[in-house]
């Protein structure tokens, strides 16, 4: 077993593989690439939320004969974006269902002529009534999707929740909301395509999941596997925002190329990217909880609803993760979670780091503070009395076989943050200060890998091959977009091969060259793909050992000669490994019960805030993030993931508000959609506990999404501690604080909702 | 199109004199990327908010998406490509590489140039000076913590060999 030996490379902060190219500006992102005779494309989009297209006119002042124009009629295959359901067209055909829906495409050799031309296309509509919010969609006024505006529902039950209410000492209710959030990768979406009926379709672009795009292009063009090639270029941030949308841009660029006979580049500018592409699902969660006077959670009903936008896209899986995480890291004897994802006439919501969990955990962790207040316990004490422990079962009935130590983590988080001392000091100081300070915490978990049977369906495969120079090359479709995929997978391979880190490289994700290791999502790359890389690398090493070219005791530098020697004698040297579900893993898709995830990362986060009662601005003054993510494979990258995720979480809590106007994002600019700058963020103190996970690469579990889940509730909990006001909606803007404080000043202040229900 | 014709503009870019025929109101960003093939300078927002297109113009940090090229006529410009001496990274680049200051890398060229300029003004910056000094360069990946460390430790003598 790998654990028994001292690791040489795993656990060490080696240099990022593509780091030198990035710091010198040599790294090539899609817009840095130009092909000979390349044209440029632009998308003409709907200006209304819902309606029938009556006519399209091409206005004066544009030499239309120089442009190539593509509509739905030009799609050789099927006009649908293939995800779970096939309800979303690649180009609108007769009707539009959200603002910014793609209607037609233009290409021209000169990029600078495109915007004027797009503006000269006039689309005449017959508008239809639309719905824009969860509440409007629920009322079904009107029905805009399917029979009842519902993309997906889940029912997750444990025990018999109907039995708990009569004996409960307290019943605590609460309602919580979260807004949309823009991924705001700094590199906007972009793609280059070269397509023709003879050669098939090749695209190069900024994307997370090469084989998702590959599948989509096969559908649009009705082509076999080998006629479609997808290459990931250096990708300047993604965070889920480049999981499904690149399948659309790739299709558009390829259609234009197919028709004009040139390579076509489509790069979104920031306005278009923010207005048209996916965002985090807005949500509403209602909790009803039965609690004993000792603070034991007896049972709960939770209703979790998300706004999926106009088409189903990934909403069912986002809902699934949100549903399972809705119960938090607590032991519930009885529980019922009902969840729904609803349609509205806004651009489809999509994947964003956390994938439903930040929404439902925000509600759970705000609600825990509410329960604590009702019961009369400290927030940390209520949590401590209800934490899941090893040997107990989660909300889906998953028996937790691996060690968990939330108790110890909570103690440590309170200690390193100086929680008790600060809380007491702030309470004294607040009495005589206009700046109110407070402490808040959140405890939570994030499941690593696909939910339920997801990993089994993915059937991921990876390879490791020898190169003629005697190096090893990792073959995966898992993509690098900042999180460290290249580096961590090469570390794992080098460790298993017994060679140096510098002797391992990783292939550019290119569907014609690498096996399908699954999408780069769901905190699965280090743990699941990494484990496959470990196993493929061990296989390759075994081949060299058996050939007598390498000895067990050889030093790492012997690898090159052995690898080179093997290829001289025998030809290609390759080793592949395919995913196999761990034994005894069980999941029931119908009942939503069983082993929801192969492993969970656990965390306790503490926020320290200052609310200025003169300006109503809230500042996070310190942030403490303690987590257990299995073995930390690369301390610098791992801490970087946590710090970056916490920053996005602080943005989610306090800065990043999507303003909607008739289904359209009104503030689709970096000028008025505000993400945290370097001057806004506090010191983020990161701590790891390490409990190696047997089925993850060298003990690793998922890490990337976890830090998105905790900051928003911890911060709003701290704001309640500071001000005594229970805010239950994120983001919380200064104007929201102002409104509530004005009410307090006028004496009309009220709890946004009564905490305890009178029975 | 306007009636203004393309005209020659002379720039000293990374120490080399360049003359390009461009429209006077062309963005310096586009001239660097398209006419001079210096694609290390990135476009993130096109409105001067994100700083991905930062370059040094006569030693001052500017958003090249907001600079009409005519305004740079005769100026000296340093882009990310001008920082490393062949394979020898600039100490700030080395520090970013070593300390996790770059993740996805798209803000990195601008962030590195902003850091170089910050260090030229404050050779031993306080954390507060770094936080304020880099506030015009947005990074979505790192949460800035490692960038602060990279900048503060990139001073001579603190760099590991």
XYZ file of N, CA, C and O in Angstrom, chain A residues 15-16 18-20 22-29 31-32 113 181-188 234-237 239 270 352-353 480-483 619 636-637 639-641 643-645 647-648 656 669-671 673 675-684, chain B residues 1 23 33-34 39-47 49-50 52 80-84 86-87 89 92-94 96-109 112 127-128 130-146 148:
496
model
N 6.606 22.765 -7.995
C 6.152 23.869 -8.854
C 4.987 23.440 -9.746
O 4.946 22.310 -10.241
N 4.049 24.345 -9.931
C 2.913 24.114 -10.828
C 3.436 23.806 -12.230
O 4.303 24.521 -12.748
N 2.310 24.132 -15.321
C 2.242 25.157 -16.354
C 2.506 26.548 -15.775
O 2.217 27.565 -16.406
N 3.113 26.549 -14.575
C 3.288 27.819 -13.864
C 4.196 28.804 -14.578
O 3.890 29.994 -14.663
N 5.322 28.320 -15.098
C 6.273 29.243 -15.742
C 5.622 29.882 -16.965
O 5.783 31.083 -17.215
N 2.566 30.545 -17.314
C 1.568 31.526 -16.859
C 2.215 32.817 -16.358
O 1.730 33.904 -16.656
N 3.288 32.714 -15.595
C 3.875 33.950 -15.052
C 4.649 34.745 -16.109
O 4.921 35.921 -15.917
N 4.987 34.096 -17.218
C 5.706 34.815 -18.271
C 4.788 35.278 -19.396
O 5.238 35.929 -20.338
N 3.502 34.927 -19.333
C 2.571 35.325 -20.391
C 2.662 34.447 -21.626
O 2.054 34.744 -22.650
N 3.407 33.350 -21.544
C 3.522 32.470 -22.721
C 2.347 31.509 -22.846
O 2.126 30.922 -23.897
N 1.629 31.291 -21.775
C 0.490 30.354 -21.821
C -0.509 30.858 -22.854
O -0.816 32.043 -22.901
N -1.014 29.940 -23.673
C -1.883 30.347 -24.782
C -3.340 30.011 -24.483
O -3.726 28.853 -24.450
N -4.107 31.044 -24.276
C -5.548 30.918 -24.078
C -6.212 31.046 -25.448
O -5.564 31.457 -26.426
N -8.153 33.038 -27.007
C -8.100 34.282 -27.788
C -6.676 34.625 -28.201
O -6.458 35.564 -28.979
N -5.691 33.900 -27.709
C -4.298 34.153 -28.108
C -3.937 33.367 -29.362
O -2.818 33.475 -29.869
N -16.241 44.462 -37.307
C -17.510 44.781 -37.976
C -18.709 44.032 -37.372
O -19.859 44.305 -37.714
N -25.448 33.929 -8.568
C -24.060 34.394 -8.465
C -23.352 34.088 -9.771
O -23.514 33.000 -10.327
N -22.602 35.058 -10.248
C -21.879 34.904 -11.511
C -20.503 34.301 -11.218
O -19.818 34.725 -10.294
N -20.118 33.326 -12.042
C -18.821 32.673 -11.809
C -17.679 33.681 -11.942
O -16.703 33.634 -11.215
N -17.778 34.541 -12.922
C -16.818 35.631 -13.127
C -15.362 35.186 -13.248
O -14.457 35.849 -12.747
N -15.143 34.043 -13.900
C -13.799 33.716 -14.386
C -13.300 34.943 -15.151
O -14.064 35.633 -15.827
N -12.001 35.235 -15.045
C -11.517 36.480 -15.672
C -11.353 36.297 -17.190
O -11.379 37.266 -17.939
N -11.184 35.070 -17.652
C -11.171 34.843 -19.104
C -12.592 34.526 -19.554
O -13.141 33.478 -19.194
N -13.213 35.383 -20.359
C -14.568 35.070 -20.825
C -14.582 33.801 -21.684
O -13.539 33.336 -22.148
N -5.555 26.492 -22.752
C -5.372 27.023 -21.384
C -6.635 27.775 -21.005
O -7.154 28.548 -21.816
N -7.138 27.513 -19.822
C -8.451 28.038 -19.463
C -8.343 28.950 -18.249
O -7.863 28.530 -17.193
N -8.779 30.183 -18.462
C -8.576 31.219 -17.453
C -9.683 31.302 -16.433
O -10.374 32.312 -16.310
N -9.849 30.215 -15.688
C -10.890 30.155 -14.662
C -12.159 29.560 -15.237
O -12.442 29.676 -16.436
N -14.835 27.479 -12.632
C -15.678 27.410 -11.428
C -17.042 26.786 -11.697
O -18.012 27.093 -11.007
N -17.174 40.734 -21.992
C -17.652 40.556 -20.615
C -19.161 40.762 -20.503
O -19.845 40.030 -19.795
N -21.946 26.004 -10.610
C -20.999 26.933 -9.994
C -20.539 26.273 -8.704
O -21.358 25.890 -7.862
N -19.239 26.121 -8.592
C -18.565 25.622 -7.400
C -19.516 25.434 -6.214
O -20.055 26.403 -5.682
N -7.157 21.419 -16.628
C -6.579 22.398 -15.704
C -7.255 23.734 -15.960
O -7.314 24.185 -17.109
N -7.803 24.358 -14.918
C -8.275 25.731 -15.095
C -7.938 26.565 -13.880
O -8.698 27.446 -13.491
N -6.804 26.235 -13.306
C -6.314 27.014 -12.183
C -6.192 26.215 -10.902
O -5.373 26.504 -10.046
N -7.008 25.157 -10.802
C -7.093 24.454 -9.522
C -5.901 23.536 -9.276
O -5.657 23.132 -8.150
N -17.777 44.426 6.975
C -16.459 43.972 6.564
C -16.153 42.682 7.308
O -16.432 42.577 8.509
N 0.473 23.980 -0.892
C 0.268 25.338 -1.429
C -0.990 25.392 -2.303
O -1.812 26.301 -2.173
N -1.152 24.405 -3.178
C -2.349 24.389 -4.028
C -3.608 24.211 -3.185
O -4.634 24.852 -3.447
N -4.172 25.011 -0.008
C -4.503 26.247 0.702
C -5.036 27.284 -0.290
O -5.961 28.032 0.017
N -4.470 27.290 -1.486
C -4.947 28.219 -2.521
C -6.394 27.950 -2.901
O -7.160 28.883 -3.159
N -6.767 26.679 -2.943
C -8.165 26.347 -3.217
C -9.075 26.883 -2.116
O -10.135 27.441 -2.380
N -8.474 29.337 0.090
C -8.496 30.807 0.139
C -9.347 31.389 -0.986
O -10.124 32.321 -0.783
N -9.199 30.806 -2.179
C -9.975 31.301 -3.319
C -11.459 31.020 -3.154
O -12.303 31.855 -3.498
N -11.779 29.856 -2.623
C -13.185 29.507 -2.401
C -13.811 30.382 -1.329
O -14.955 30.826 -1.449
N -12.906 33.386 -0.646
C -13.096 34.716 -1.253
C -14.403 34.757 -2.047
O -15.168 35.724 -1.966
N -14.666 33.701 -2.810
C -15.921 33.653 -3.567
C -17.117 33.567 -2.627
O -18.185 34.106 -2.902
N -21.840 40.190 -4.106
C -22.204 39.809 -5.470
C -23.703 39.651 -5.628
O -24.258 38.600 -5.369
N -21.860 43.903 -15.753
C -20.543 44.522 -15.927
C -19.759 44.362 -14.644
O -20.340 44.346 -13.554
N -18.435 44.326 -14.766
C -17.608 44.281 -13.566
C -17.706 45.595 -12.793
O -17.344 45.646 -11.619
N -18.195 46.641 -13.453
C -18.346 47.938 -12.784
C -19.460 47.904 -11.738
O -19.374 48.585 -10.728
N -21.387 44.766 -10.968
C -21.458 43.476 -10.262
C -20.108 43.353 -9.570
O -19.071 43.228 -10.242
N -17.168 41.919 -7.388
C -16.494 40.808 -6.721
C -15.407 41.389 -5.812
O -14.949 42.507 -6.024
N -15.016 40.632 -4.790
C -14.044 41.185 -3.842
C -12.696 41.511 -4.502
O -12.179 40.728 -5.302
N -12.164 42.674 -4.162
C -10.809 43.033 -4.599
C -9.840 42.694 -3.471
O -10.258 42.291 -2.377
N -8.569 42.908 -3.750
C -7.556 42.623 -2.726
C -7.761 43.498 -1.491
O -7.381 43.109 -0.392
N -8.364 44.660 -1.666
C -8.566 45.547 -0.521
C -9.770 45.139 0.322
O -9.943 45.627 1.434
N -10.622 44.268 -0.226
C -11.855 43.903 0.482
C -11.698 42.689 1.380
O -12.525 42.473 2.265
N -10.732 41.849 1.090
C -10.694 40.554 1.764
C -9.865 40.594 3.036
O -8.849 41.265 3.105
N -10.303 39.829 4.023
C -9.563 39.749 5.285
C -8.436 38.733 5.163
O -8.382 37.989 4.180
N -7.584 38.654 6.162
C -6.684 37.500 6.216
C -7.531 36.222 6.318
O -8.472 36.175 7.107
N -7.204 35.242 5.490
C -7.902 33.953 5.526
C -6.918 32.939 6.129
O -5.872 32.673 5.548
N -17.733 53.394 -41.216
C -16.426 53.630 -40.586
C -16.103 55.117 -40.613
O -16.566 55.864 -41.454
N -5.183 52.685 -36.537
C -6.114 53.785 -36.312
C -5.766 54.435 -34.977
O -5.498 53.721 -34.002
N -1.718 43.065 -28.816
C -2.093 41.672 -29.056
C -2.131 41.312 -30.535
O -1.639 40.252 -30.934
N -2.729 42.195 -31.350
C -2.957 41.829 -32.748
C -1.832 42.278 -33.676
O -1.406 41.520 -34.529
N 0.595 38.479 -26.949
C -0.704 38.038 -26.413
C -0.656 37.780 -24.904
O -1.649 37.334 -24.331
N 0.485 38.060 -24.278
C 0.543 37.913 -22.823
C -0.354 38.912 -22.112
O -0.781 38.673 -20.983
N -0.648 40.024 -22.749
C -1.562 41.017 -22.179
C -2.992 40.562 -22.474
O -3.329 40.312 -23.630
N -3.809 40.442 -21.431
C -5.128 39.810 -21.594
C -6.264 40.824 -21.520
O -6.125 41.871 -20.892
N -7.393 40.472 -22.106
C -8.603 41.277 -21.949
C -9.587 40.543 -21.048
O -10.005 39.428 -21.356
N -9.952 41.183 -19.939
C -10.908 40.545 -19.034
C -12.267 41.209 -19.064
O -13.287 40.546 -18.923
N -12.296 42.543 -19.211
C -13.588 43.222 -19.128
C -13.745 44.323 -20.166
O -14.865 44.705 -20.488
N -12.656 44.876 -20.660
C -12.756 45.917 -21.679
C -13.239 47.252 -21.156
O -13.578 48.138 -21.935
N -13.291 47.410 -19.832
C -13.739 48.698 -19.315
C -12.923 49.160 -18.108
O -13.394 49.956 -17.307
N -11.879 47.702 -15.403
C -12.200 47.253 -14.050
C -11.278 46.150 -13.552
O -10.975 46.080 -12.373
N -10.866 45.247 -14.440
C -10.250 44.009 -13.947
C -8.730 44.024 -13.937
O -8.117 43.264 -13.212
N -6.630 42.949 -16.129
C -5.936 41.858 -16.831
C -5.074 42.405 -17.971
O -4.116 41.761 -18.394
N 4.259 41.895 -20.120
C 4.735 40.724 -19.381
C 5.881 40.037 -20.132
O 6.786 39.484 -19.521
N 5.844 40.109 -21.461
C 6.891 39.449 -22.240
C 8.256 40.118 -22.031
O 9.290 39.526 -22.342
N 8.254 41.364 -21.534
C 9.513 42.091 -21.387
C 10.146 41.926 -20.020
O 11.188 42.522 -19.743
N 9.545 41.108 -19.173
C 10.007 41.063 -17.787
C 11.115 40.042 -17.555
O 12.107 40.333 -16.908
N 10.949 38.860 -18.081
C 11.965 37.822 -17.880
C 13.114 38.070 -18.848
O 12.908 38.521 -19.967
N 15.398 36.241 -21.047
C 15.415 34.881 -21.603
C 14.733 33.913 -20.635
O 13.597 34.107 -20.293
N 15.479 32.914 -20.136
C 14.843 31.932 -19.252
C 14.884 32.350 -17.786
O 14.338 31.680 -16.930
N 13.637 34.135 -14.855
C 12.432 34.840 -14.445
C 12.780 36.067 -13.606
O 13.770 36.079 -12.880
N 9.793 38.734 -9.197
C 8.357 38.725 -8.894
C 7.697 37.513 -9.564
O 6.855 36.834 -8.970
N 8.095 37.225 -10.792
C 7.553 36.038 -11.479
C 7.936 34.770 -10.716
O 7.109 33.874 -10.502
N 9.190 34.714 -10.299
C 9.681 33.542 -9.569
C 8.887 33.367 -8.269
O 8.492 32.263 -7.902
N 5.825 34.490 -7.588
C 4.450 34.061 -7.898
C 4.414 32.556 -8.174
O 3.514 31.843 -7.723
N 5.389 32.094 -8.929
C 5.449 30.680 -9.305
C 5.617 29.805 -8.064
O 4.924 28.810 -7.874
N 6.523 30.212 -7.216
C 6.884 29.408 -6.058
C 5.815 29.427 -4.976
O 5.627 28.452 -4.270
N 5.118 30.528 -4.844
C 4.236 30.698 -3.688
C 2.756 30.573 -4.019
O 1.897 30.911 -3.224
N 2.459 30.106 -5.220
C 1.048 29.889 -5.541
C 0.307 31.172 -5.891
O -0.908 31.249 -5.735
N 1.031 32.173 -6.378
C 0.389 33.443 -6.741
C -0.383 33.365 -8.041
O -1.198 34.239 -8.334
N -0.128 32.333 -8.841
C -0.861 32.157 -10.097
C -1.650 30.859 -10.035
O -1.092 29.817 -9.693
N -2.936 30.930 -10.323
C -3.711 29.692 -10.476
C -4.102 29.531 -11.944
O -3.386 28.899 -12.708
N -5.222 30.118 -12.363
C -5.600 29.941 -13.774
C -4.688 30.749 -14.683
O -4.575 30.452 -15.862
N -4.067 31.791 -14.157
C -3.045 32.514 -14.907
C -3.528 33.654 -15.758
O -2.713 34.387 -16.331
N -4.832 33.869 -15.857
C -5.306 34.885 -16.796
C -5.086 36.298 -16.244
O -4.816 37.228 -16.990
N -5.142 36.455 -14.927
C -4.877 37.781 -14.350
C -3.398 37.981 -14.097
O -2.964 39.078 -13.766
N -2.618 36.895 -14.220
C -1.234 36.907 -13.740
C -0.344 37.940 -14.444
O 0.386 38.658 -13.762
N -0.388 38.041 -15.785
C 0.478 39.045 -16.401
C 0.242 40.455 -15.843
O 1.190 41.153 -15.472
N 1.315 40.607 -12.110
C 2.777 40.647 -11.946
C 3.288 42.056 -12.262
O 4.101 42.620 -11.511
N 1.579 45.093 4.298
C 0.451 44.334 3.764
C -0.630 45.298 3.261
O -1.236 45.094 2.210
N -0.840 46.361 4.021
C -1.858 47.337 3.628
C -1.513 47.978 2.282
O -2.397 48.172 1.437
N 0.200 46.621 -0.088
C -0.006 45.620 -1.142
C -1.502 45.494 -1.441
O -1.928 45.498 -2.600
N -2.303 45.410 -0.399
C -3.761 45.264 -0.603
C -4.315 46.433 -1.394
O -5.118 46.258 -2.313
N -3.895 47.630 -1.034
C -4.382 48.816 -1.753
C -3.773 48.878 -3.157
O -4.450 49.196 -4.126
N -2.494 48.553 -3.234
C -1.765 48.701 -4.496
C -2.239 47.754 -5.587
O -2.110 48.048 -6.771
N -2.780 46.618 -5.193
C -3.220 45.642 -6.197
C -4.740 45.649 -6.374
O -5.290 44.805 -7.090
N -5.424 46.595 -5.747
C -6.893 46.565 -5.757
C -7.482 46.808 -7.144
O -8.663 46.557 -7.367
N -6.678 47.270 -8.078
C -7.173 47.458 -9.445
C -6.982 46.235 -10.326
O -7.267 46.282 -11.520
N -6.474 45.165 -9.750
C -6.258 43.933 -10.512
C -7.054 42.813 -9.864
O -6.737 42.397 -8.748
N -8.073 42.351 -10.554
C -8.949 41.340 -9.969
C -8.423 39.933 -10.230
O -7.944 39.636 -11.325
N -8.516 39.101 -9.213
C -8.182 37.685 -9.340
C -9.352 36.909 -8.765
O -9.766 37.162 -7.638
N -9.902 35.973 -9.527
C -11.050 35.210 -9.051
C -10.637 33.895 -8.402
O -11.456 33.252 -7.757
N -9.368 33.485 -8.606
C -8.964 32.152 -8.133
C -8.371 32.138 -6.730
O -8.646 31.236 -5.951
N -7.487 33.070 -6.450
C -6.592 32.882 -5.297
C -7.112 33.457 -3.995
O -6.589 33.113 -2.931
N -8.078 34.373 -4.073
C -8.416 35.096 -2.848
C -7.274 36.013 -2.421
O -7.267 36.498 -1.299
N -6.309 36.206 -3.299
C -5.194 37.164 -3.159
C -4.160 36.820 -2.094
O -3.083 37.425 -2.066
N -4.466 35.893 -1.192
C -3.587 35.703 -0.031
C -2.158 35.347 -0.459
O -1.193 35.857 0.071
N -2.065 34.445 -1.441
C -0.738 34.014 -1.877
C -0.063 35.064 -2.754
O 1.153 35.110 -2.864
N -0.311 38.281 -2.062
C 0.288 39.186 -1.069
C 1.641 38.639 -0.622
O 2.624 39.358 -0.540
